[in-house]
């Protein structure tokens, strides 16, 4: 059986002089039947295009906050560290792959930046900007693989096709979230406080972003494993 090659976007720490990908992303892609590779951070766009051509699908990984300038906002006090090199690399990659039908999965920062590149906006800080009668904990205190809130699945969404049920339970490690959904995307799931937790592109074969971290859950949680399996299956 052919194993699809999945290109992952890298983390970058300027102060520690490190470029890396968290091992859980690599393990999840491998467990689902794919071969994960880290895409280059410091290349020109033509070189990135050559690297992207090798890949059958793309995973936009979690990471730092996204520059609010990318969605035409000023930076509020509660916005976290932004990494312009990472924003630029992902912007270049997105422009290379958006007109292909190669599958795309976004996780945490990944769902946020896919939404921004398609014209959507973000809450720069949920506690400071998201008004809700119920205060759910989106930055959970418990460990990575602990489930902490539910996500109500939209019927007929890609997420509902992957896991045909009313809701799933997920972990939550984000202080930013989607505010306005990009025109070409649709909501796939929301938490009980009505925060958008997943979006998909109905015009693409597989284009899905989730706000939680299935890469920390796939070993113990069938819903999370299904997500990676369907992503890899779409990369044929
Ligand atoms: Mn959450």
PDB file of C-alpha atoms and ligand atoms in Angstrom:
ATOM      1  CA  UNK A   1       0.000   0.000   0.000  1.00  0.00           C
ATOM      2  CA  UNK A   2       1.225   3.476  -0.859  1.00  0.00           C
ATOM      3  CA  UNK A   3       2.144   5.610   2.126  1.00  0.00           C
ATOM      4  CA  UNK A   4       1.394   9.298   1.535  1.00  0.00           C
ATOM      5  CA  UNK A   5       4.048  11.856   2.463  1.00  0.00           C
ATOM      6  CA  UNK A   6       2.723  14.575   4.775  1.00  0.00           C
ATOM      7  CA  UNK A   7       4.537  17.914   4.994  1.00  0.00           C
ATOM      8  CA  UNK A   8       4.422  19.500   8.458  1.00  0.00           C
ATOM      9  CA  UNK A   9       4.997  23.166   9.201  1.00  0.00           C
ATOM     10  CA  UNK A  10       7.862  23.715  11.679  1.00  0.00           C
ATOM     11  CA  UNK A  11       8.105  25.396  15.055  1.00  0.00           C
ATOM     12  CA  UNK A  12      10.772  28.094  15.390  1.00  0.00           C
ATOM     13  CA  UNK A  13      12.482  29.409  18.509  1.00  0.00           C
ATOM     14  CA  UNK A  14      14.801  32.269  17.565  1.00  0.00           C
ATOM     15  CA  UNK A  15      16.360  32.623  21.020  1.00  0.00           C
ATOM     16  CA  UNK A  16      17.196  28.933  21.367  1.00  0.00           C
ATOM     17  CA  UNK A  17      18.143  28.719  17.656  1.00  0.00           C
ATOM     18  CA  UNK A  18      15.860  25.721  17.096  1.00  0.00           C
ATOM     19  CA  UNK A  19      13.537  24.570  14.347  1.00  0.00           C
ATOM     20  CA  UNK A  20      11.479  21.487  15.198  1.00  0.00           C
ATOM     21  CA  UNK A  21       8.251  19.523  15.055  1.00  0.00           C
ATOM     22  CA  UNK A  22       6.656  17.985  18.152  1.00  0.00           C
ATOM     23  CA  UNK A  23       7.047  14.184  18.087  1.00  0.00           C
ATOM     24  CA  UNK A  24       3.324  13.604  18.720  1.00  0.00           C
ATOM     25  CA  UNK A  25       2.458  15.016  15.277  1.00  0.00           C
ATOM     26  CA  UNK A  26       4.994  12.673  13.682  1.00  0.00           C
ATOM     27  CA  UNK A  27       3.721   9.656  15.623  1.00  0.00           C
ATOM     28  CA  UNK A  28       0.075  10.401  14.794  1.00  0.00           C
ATOM     29  CA  UNK A  29       0.754  10.706  11.041  1.00  0.00           C
ATOM     30  CA  UNK A  30       2.841   7.542  11.083  1.00  0.00           C
ATOM     31  CA  UNK A  31       0.237   5.608  13.113  1.00  0.00           C
ATOM     32  CA  UNK A  32      -2.435   6.621  10.596  1.00  0.00           C
ATOM     33  CA  UNK A  33      -0.366   5.243   7.691  1.00  0.00           C
ATOM     34  CA  UNK A  34       1.500   8.322   6.437  1.00  0.00           C
ATOM     35  CA  UNK A  35       5.146   9.372   6.327  1.00  0.00           C
ATOM     36  CA  UNK A  36       5.681  12.702   8.119  1.00  0.00           C
ATOM     37  CA  UNK A  37       8.378  15.143   7.006  1.00  0.00           C
ATOM     38  CA  UNK A  38       9.182  18.629   8.312  1.00  0.00           C
ATOM     39  CA  UNK A  39       8.994  21.372   5.694  1.00  0.00           C
ATOM     40  CA  UNK A  40      11.807  23.984   5.582  1.00  0.00           C
ATOM     41  CA  UNK A  41      11.384  27.274   7.440  1.00  0.00           C
ATOM     42  CA  UNK A  42      14.133  29.317   5.834  1.00  0.00           C
ATOM     43  CA  UNK A  43      13.797  28.966   2.089  1.00  0.00           C
ATOM     44  CA  UNK A  44      12.690  31.097  -0.823  1.00  0.00           C
ATOM     45  CA  UNK A  45       9.222  30.389  -2.152  1.00  0.00           C
ATOM     46  CA  UNK A  46      10.446  28.471  -5.219  1.00  0.00           C
ATOM     47  CA  UNK A  47      12.421  26.072  -3.021  1.00  0.00           C
ATOM     48  CA  UNK A  48       9.439  25.632  -0.720  1.00  0.00           C
ATOM     49  CA  UNK A  49       7.371  24.806  -3.795  1.00  0.00           C
ATOM     50  CA  UNK A  50       9.796  22.024  -4.729  1.00  0.00           C
ATOM     51  CA  UNK A  51       9.518  20.614  -1.196  1.00  0.00           C
ATOM     52  CA  UNK A  52       5.708  20.915  -1.255  1.00  0.00           C
ATOM     53  CA  UNK A  53       5.548  19.039  -4.567  1.00  0.00           C
ATOM     54  CA  UNK A  54       7.036  16.012  -2.809  1.00  0.00           C
ATOM     55  CA  UNK A  55       4.093  15.948  -0.372  1.00  0.00           C
ATOM     56  CA  UNK A  56       0.657  14.353  -0.789  1.00  0.00           C
ATOM     57  CA  UNK A  57      -0.908  16.328   2.072  1.00  0.00           C
ATOM     58  CA  UNK A  58      -0.105  19.076   4.579  1.00  0.00           C
ATOM     59  CA  UNK A  59      -0.419  19.507   8.314  1.00  0.00           C
ATOM     60  CA  UNK A  60      -0.379  23.051   9.688  1.00  0.00           C
ATOM     61  CA  UNK A  61       0.798  22.402  13.230  1.00  0.00           C
ATOM     62  CA  UNK A  62       0.219  24.225  16.516  1.00  0.00           C
ATOM     63  CA  UNK A  63       2.448  27.055  17.643  1.00  0.00           C
ATOM     64  CA  UNK A  64       2.671  30.687  18.691  1.00  0.00           C
ATOM     65  CA  UNK A  65       0.138  33.459  18.088  1.00  0.00           C
ATOM     66  CA  UNK A  66      -0.416  34.830  14.590  1.00  0.00           C
ATOM     67  CA  UNK A  67       0.419  38.439  13.804  1.00  0.00           C
ATOM     68  CA  UNK A  68      -2.845  40.431  14.060  1.00  0.00           C
ATOM     69  CA  UNK A  69      -1.646  42.483  11.059  1.00  0.00           C
ATOM     70  CA  UNK A  70      -2.507  39.407   8.956  1.00  0.00           C
ATOM     71  CA  UNK A  71      -6.177  40.070   9.725  1.00  0.00           C
ATOM     72  CA  UNK A  72      -5.911  43.866   9.743  1.00  0.00           C
ATOM     73  CA  UNK A  73      -5.908  44.407  13.509  1.00  0.00           C
ATOM     74  CA  UNK A  74      -3.603  46.158  15.940  1.00  0.00           C
ATOM     75  CA  UNK A  75      -1.964  43.955  18.589  1.00  0.00           C
ATOM     76  CA  UNK A  76      -3.816  44.032  21.919  1.00  0.00           C
ATOM     77  CA  UNK A  77      -1.992  43.756  25.259  1.00  0.00           C
ATOM     78  CA  UNK A  78      -3.075  40.136  25.793  1.00  0.00           C
ATOM     79  CA  UNK A  79      -1.761  38.854  22.442  1.00  0.00           C
ATOM     80  CA  UNK A  80       1.149  36.428  22.900  1.00  0.00           C
ATOM     81  CA  UNK A  81       4.504  36.115  21.149  1.00  0.00           C
ATOM     82  CA  UNK A  82       4.327  36.141  17.351  1.00  0.00           C
ATOM     83  CA  UNK A  83       6.982  34.700  15.038  1.00  0.00           C
ATOM     84  CA  UNK A  84       7.049  36.533  11.683  1.00  0.00           C
ATOM     85  CA  UNK A  85       9.305  33.878  10.051  1.00  0.00           C
ATOM     86  CA  UNK A  86       6.711  31.200  10.767  1.00  0.00           C
ATOM     87  CA  UNK A  87       3.824  33.393   9.554  1.00  0.00           C
ATOM     88  CA  UNK A  88       5.711  34.082   6.311  1.00  0.00           C
ATOM     89  CA  UNK A  89       6.621  30.437   5.682  1.00  0.00           C
ATOM     90  CA  UNK A  90       3.029  29.315   6.194  1.00  0.00           C
ATOM     91  CA  UNK A  91       1.706  32.147   4.025  1.00  0.00           C
ATOM     92  CA  UNK A  92       4.041  31.054   1.212  1.00  0.00           C
ATOM     93  CA  UNK A  93       3.087  27.392   1.656  1.00  0.00           C
ATOM     94  CA  UNK A  94      -0.603  28.239   1.680  1.00  0.00           C
ATOM     95  CA  UNK A  95      -0.316  30.207  -1.561  1.00  0.00           C
ATOM     96  CA  UNK A  96       1.488  27.246  -3.174  1.00  0.00           C
ATOM     97  CA  UNK A  97      -1.073  24.612  -2.154  1.00  0.00           C
ATOM     98  CA  UNK A  98      -4.443  26.368  -2.053  1.00  0.00           C
ATOM     99  CA  UNK A  99      -5.155  25.840  -5.745  1.00  0.00           C
ATOM    100  CA  UNK A 100      -4.314  22.136  -5.543  1.00  0.00           C
ATOM    101  CA  UNK A 101      -6.703  19.594  -4.068  1.00  0.00           C
ATOM    102  CA  UNK A 102      -4.084  18.049  -1.798  1.00  0.00           C
ATOM    103  CA  UNK A 103      -5.570  17.393   1.665  1.00  0.00           C
ATOM    104  CA  UNK A 104      -4.913  19.912   4.430  1.00  0.00           C
ATOM    105  CA  UNK A 105      -5.270  19.463   8.183  1.00  0.00           C
ATOM    106  CA  UNK A 106      -4.848  22.368  10.592  1.00  0.00           C
ATOM    107  CA  UNK A 107      -4.357  21.876  14.324  1.00  0.00           C
ATOM    108  CA  UNK A 108      -4.712  24.702  16.909  1.00  0.00           C
ATOM    109  CA  UNK A 109      -2.652  27.560  15.418  1.00  0.00           C
ATOM    110  CA  UNK A 110      -3.131  25.630  12.157  1.00  0.00           C
ATOM    111  CA  UNK A 111      -6.907  26.101  12.040  1.00  0.00           C
ATOM    112  CA  UNK A 112      -6.471  29.751  12.992  1.00  0.00           C
ATOM    113  CA  UNK A 113      -3.967  30.580  10.271  1.00  0.00           C
ATOM    114  CA  UNK A 114      -5.907  28.711   7.565  1.00  0.00           C
ATOM    115  CA  UNK A 115      -8.948  30.807   8.530  1.00  0.00           C
ATOM    116  CA  UNK A 116      -6.876  34.007   8.426  1.00  0.00           C
ATOM    117  CA  UNK A 117      -5.305  33.228   5.019  1.00  0.00           C
ATOM    118  CA  UNK A 118      -8.817  32.744   3.605  1.00  0.00           C
ATOM    119  CA  UNK A 119     -10.002  36.100   4.954  1.00  0.00           C
ATOM    120  CA  UNK A 120     -11.281  35.279   8.454  1.00  0.00           C
ATOM    121  CA  UNK A 121     -10.369  36.888  11.779  1.00  0.00           C
ATOM    122  CA  UNK A 122      -9.386  35.757  15.305  1.00  0.00           C
ATOM    123  CA  UNK A 123      -9.966  36.568  18.928  1.00  0.00           C
ATOM    124  CA  UNK A 124      -6.477  37.643  19.991  1.00  0.00           C
ATOM    125  CA  UNK A 125      -7.305  36.527  23.532  1.00  0.00           C
ATOM    126  CA  UNK A 126     -10.426  34.581  24.511  1.00  0.00           C
ATOM    127  CA  UNK A 127     -10.710  35.824  28.140  1.00  0.00           C
ATOM    128  CA  UNK A 128     -10.253  39.447  27.028  1.00  0.00           C
ATOM    129  CA  UNK A 129     -12.455  39.449  23.914  1.00  0.00           C
ATOM    130  CA  UNK A 130     -14.910  36.547  23.806  1.00  0.00           C
ATOM    131  CA  UNK A 131     -18.155  37.358  25.587  1.00  0.00           C
ATOM    132  CA  UNK A 132     -20.152  34.337  26.733  1.00  0.00           C
ATOM    133  CA  UNK A 133     -22.570  33.573  29.566  1.00  0.00           C
ATOM    134  CA  UNK A 134     -20.654  30.341  30.214  1.00  0.00           C
ATOM    135  CA  UNK A 135     -16.929  30.561  30.902  1.00  0.00           C
ATOM    136  CA  UNK A 136     -15.358  27.350  29.633  1.00  0.00           C
ATOM    137  CA  UNK A 137     -11.692  26.588  30.247  1.00  0.00           C
ATOM    138  CA  UNK A 138      -9.992  26.674  26.846  1.00  0.00           C
ATOM    139  CA  UNK A 139      -6.523  26.727  28.440  1.00  0.00           C
ATOM    140  CA  UNK A 140      -6.930  23.576  30.505  1.00  0.00           C
ATOM    141  CA  UNK A 141      -4.814  22.961  33.581  1.00  0.00           C
ATOM    142  CA  UNK A 142      -4.826  19.177  33.123  1.00  0.00           C
ATOM    143  CA  UNK A 143      -2.347  17.201  31.036  1.00  0.00           C
ATOM    144  CA  UNK A 144      -2.220  16.922  27.237  1.00  0.00           C
ATOM    145  CA  UNK A 145      -4.270  13.756  26.928  1.00  0.00           C
ATOM    146  CA  UNK A 146      -7.052  14.752  29.352  1.00  0.00           C
ATOM    147  CA  UNK A 147     -10.436  15.571  27.770  1.00  0.00           C
ATOM    148  CA  UNK A 148     -11.881  18.840  29.057  1.00  0.00           C
ATOM    149  CA  UNK A 149     -14.768  20.137  26.943  1.00  0.00           C
ATOM    150  CA  UNK A 150     -17.235  18.935  24.326  1.00  0.00           C
ATOM    151  CA  UNK A 151     -17.512  19.939  20.686  1.00  0.00           C
ATOM    152  CA  UNK A 152     -20.987  19.828  19.157  1.00  0.00           C
ATOM    153  CA  UNK A 153     -20.621  18.582  15.577  1.00  0.00           C
ATOM    154  CA  UNK A 154     -22.467  20.257  12.702  1.00  0.00           C
ATOM    155  CA  UNK A 155     -24.502  17.728  10.781  1.00  0.00           C
ATOM    156  CA  UNK A 156     -23.187  17.056   7.259  1.00  0.00           C
ATOM    157  CA  UNK A 157     -19.826  18.672   8.080  1.00  0.00           C
ATOM    158  CA  UNK A 158     -16.562  16.874   7.282  1.00  0.00           C
ATOM    159  CA  UNK A 159     -16.016  16.320  11.000  1.00  0.00           C
ATOM    160  CA  UNK A 160     -19.446  14.732  11.344  1.00  0.00           C
ATOM    161  CA  UNK A 161     -18.656  12.423   8.401  1.00  0.00           C
ATOM    162  CA  UNK A 162     -15.436  11.361  10.150  1.00  0.00           C
ATOM    163  CA  UNK A 163     -17.199  10.841  13.487  1.00  0.00           C
ATOM    164  CA  UNK A 164     -20.953  10.474  12.897  1.00  0.00           C
ATOM    165  CA  UNK A 165     -22.205  11.502  16.329  1.00  0.00           C
ATOM    166  CA  UNK A 166     -23.717  14.572  17.980  1.00  0.00           C
ATOM    167  CA  UNK A 167     -20.631  15.589  19.920  1.00  0.00           C
ATOM    168  CA  UNK A 168     -17.079  14.592  20.774  1.00  0.00           C
ATOM    169  CA  UNK A 169     -14.930  15.392  23.804  1.00  0.00           C
ATOM    170  CA  UNK A 170     -11.576  17.107  23.290  1.00  0.00           C
ATOM    171  CA  UNK A 171      -8.612  18.653  25.076  1.00  0.00           C
ATOM    172  CA  UNK A 172      -8.117  22.433  24.960  1.00  0.00           C
ATOM    173  CA  UNK A 173      -4.903  24.483  24.936  1.00  0.00           C
ATOM    174  CA  UNK A 174      -5.634  27.787  23.222  1.00  0.00           C
ATOM    175  CA  UNK A 175      -6.126  31.398  24.267  1.00  0.00           C
ATOM    176  CA  UNK A 176      -6.923  32.512  20.715  1.00  0.00           C
ATOM    177  CA  UNK A 177      -9.776  31.281  18.501  1.00  0.00           C
ATOM    178  CA  UNK A 178     -11.643  31.965  15.268  1.00  0.00           C
ATOM    179  CA  UNK A 179     -13.875  35.068  15.450  1.00  0.00           C
ATOM    180  CA  UNK A 180     -15.193  35.571  11.894  1.00  0.00           C
ATOM    181  CA  UNK A 181     -15.139  32.449   9.721  1.00  0.00           C
ATOM    182  CA  UNK A 182     -13.538  32.930   6.292  1.00  0.00           C
ATOM    183  CA  UNK A 183     -16.135  33.161   3.479  1.00  0.00           C
ATOM    184  CA  UNK A 184     -15.088  29.860   1.872  1.00  0.00           C
ATOM    185  CA  UNK A 185     -15.065  27.886   5.142  1.00  0.00           C
ATOM    186  CA  UNK A 186     -17.928  26.413   7.168  1.00  0.00           C
ATOM    187  CA  UNK A 187     -18.181  25.665  10.870  1.00  0.00           C
ATOM    188  CA  UNK A 188     -17.801  21.956  11.663  1.00  0.00           C
ATOM    189  CA  UNK A 189     -18.062  22.172  15.439  1.00  0.00           C
ATOM    190  CA  UNK A 190     -18.483  24.522  18.398  1.00  0.00           C
ATOM    191  CA  UNK A 191     -17.947  24.187  22.124  1.00  0.00           C
ATOM    192  CA  UNK A 192     -20.880  24.678  24.553  1.00  0.00           C
ATOM    193  CA  UNK A 193     -19.975  28.362  24.943  1.00  0.00           C
ATOM    194  CA  UNK A 194     -20.457  28.766  21.143  1.00  0.00           C
ATOM    195  CA  UNK A 195     -16.765  29.198  20.386  1.00  0.00           C
ATOM    196  CA  UNK A 196     -15.772  27.835  16.962  1.00  0.00           C
ATOM    197  CA  UNK A 197     -13.645  24.724  17.457  1.00  0.00           C
ATOM    198  CA  UNK A 198     -13.499  23.297  13.905  1.00  0.00           C
ATOM    199  CA  UNK A 199     -13.963  24.493  10.315  1.00  0.00           C
ATOM    200  CA  UNK A 200     -13.787  22.828   6.902  1.00  0.00           C
ATOM    201  CA  UNK A 201     -13.757  23.823   3.235  1.00  0.00           C
ATOM    202  CA  UNK A 202     -16.810  22.275   1.510  1.00  0.00           C
ATOM    203  CA  UNK A 203     -15.249  22.785  -1.937  1.00  0.00           C
ATOM    204  CA  UNK A 204     -12.167  20.672  -1.203  1.00  0.00           C
ATOM    205  CA  UNK A 205     -11.638  16.926  -0.940  1.00  0.00           C
ATOM    206  CA  UNK A 206     -10.240  17.230   2.605  1.00  0.00           C
ATOM    207  CA  UNK A 207      -9.589  20.612   4.184  1.00  0.00           C
ATOM    208  CA  UNK A 208     -10.205  20.575   7.930  1.00  0.00           C
ATOM    209  CA  UNK A 209      -9.007  22.564  10.897  1.00  0.00           C
ATOM    210  CA  UNK A 210      -9.517  21.747  14.562  1.00  0.00           C
ATOM    211  CA  UNK A 211      -8.789  23.920  17.576  1.00  0.00           C
ATOM    212  CA  UNK A 212      -7.898  21.033  19.890  1.00  0.00           C
ATOM    213  CA  UNK A 213      -4.905  18.669  19.857  1.00  0.00           C
ATOM    214  CA  UNK A 214      -5.791  15.199  18.479  1.00  0.00           C
ATOM    215  CA  UNK A 215      -2.052  14.409  18.253  1.00  0.00           C
ATOM    216  CA  UNK A 216      -2.074  14.083  22.048  1.00  0.00           C
ATOM    217  CA  UNK A 217      -5.198  11.872  22.023  1.00  0.00           C
ATOM    218  CA  UNK A 218      -4.918   9.446  19.091  1.00  0.00           C
ATOM    219  CA  UNK A 219      -3.486   6.596  21.174  1.00  0.00           C
ATOM    220  CA  UNK A 220      -6.395   6.580  23.626  1.00  0.00           C
ATOM    221  CA  UNK A 221      -9.260   8.247  21.768  1.00  0.00           C
ATOM    222  CA  UNK A 222     -10.926   6.722  18.707  1.00  0.00           C
ATOM    223  CA  UNK A 223     -12.390  10.044  17.474  1.00  0.00           C
ATOM    224  CA  UNK A 224      -8.892  11.517  17.276  1.00  0.00           C
ATOM    225  CA  UNK A 225      -7.440   8.471  15.516  1.00  0.00           C
ATOM    226  CA  UNK A 226     -10.309   8.574  13.001  1.00  0.00           C
ATOM    227  CA  UNK A 227      -9.426  12.159  12.211  1.00  0.00           C
ATOM    228  CA  UNK A 228      -5.836  11.272  11.281  1.00  0.00           C
ATOM    229  CA  UNK A 229      -6.911   8.120   9.415  1.00  0.00           C
ATOM    230  CA  UNK A 230      -9.430   9.981   7.244  1.00  0.00           C
ATOM    231  CA  UNK A 231      -6.819  12.664   6.540  1.00  0.00           C
ATOM    232  CA  UNK A 232      -4.264  10.079   5.427  1.00  0.00           C
ATOM    233  CA  UNK A 233      -6.887   8.131   3.436  1.00  0.00           C
ATOM    234  CA  UNK A 234      -7.742  11.333   1.548  1.00  0.00           C
ATOM    235  CA  UNK A 235      -4.058  11.706   0.550  1.00  0.00           C
ATOM    236  CA  UNK A 236      -4.133   8.868  -1.999  1.00  0.00           C
TER     237      UNK A 236
HETATM  238 MN1  LIG B   1     -11.266  24.758  23.295  1.00  0.00          MN
END
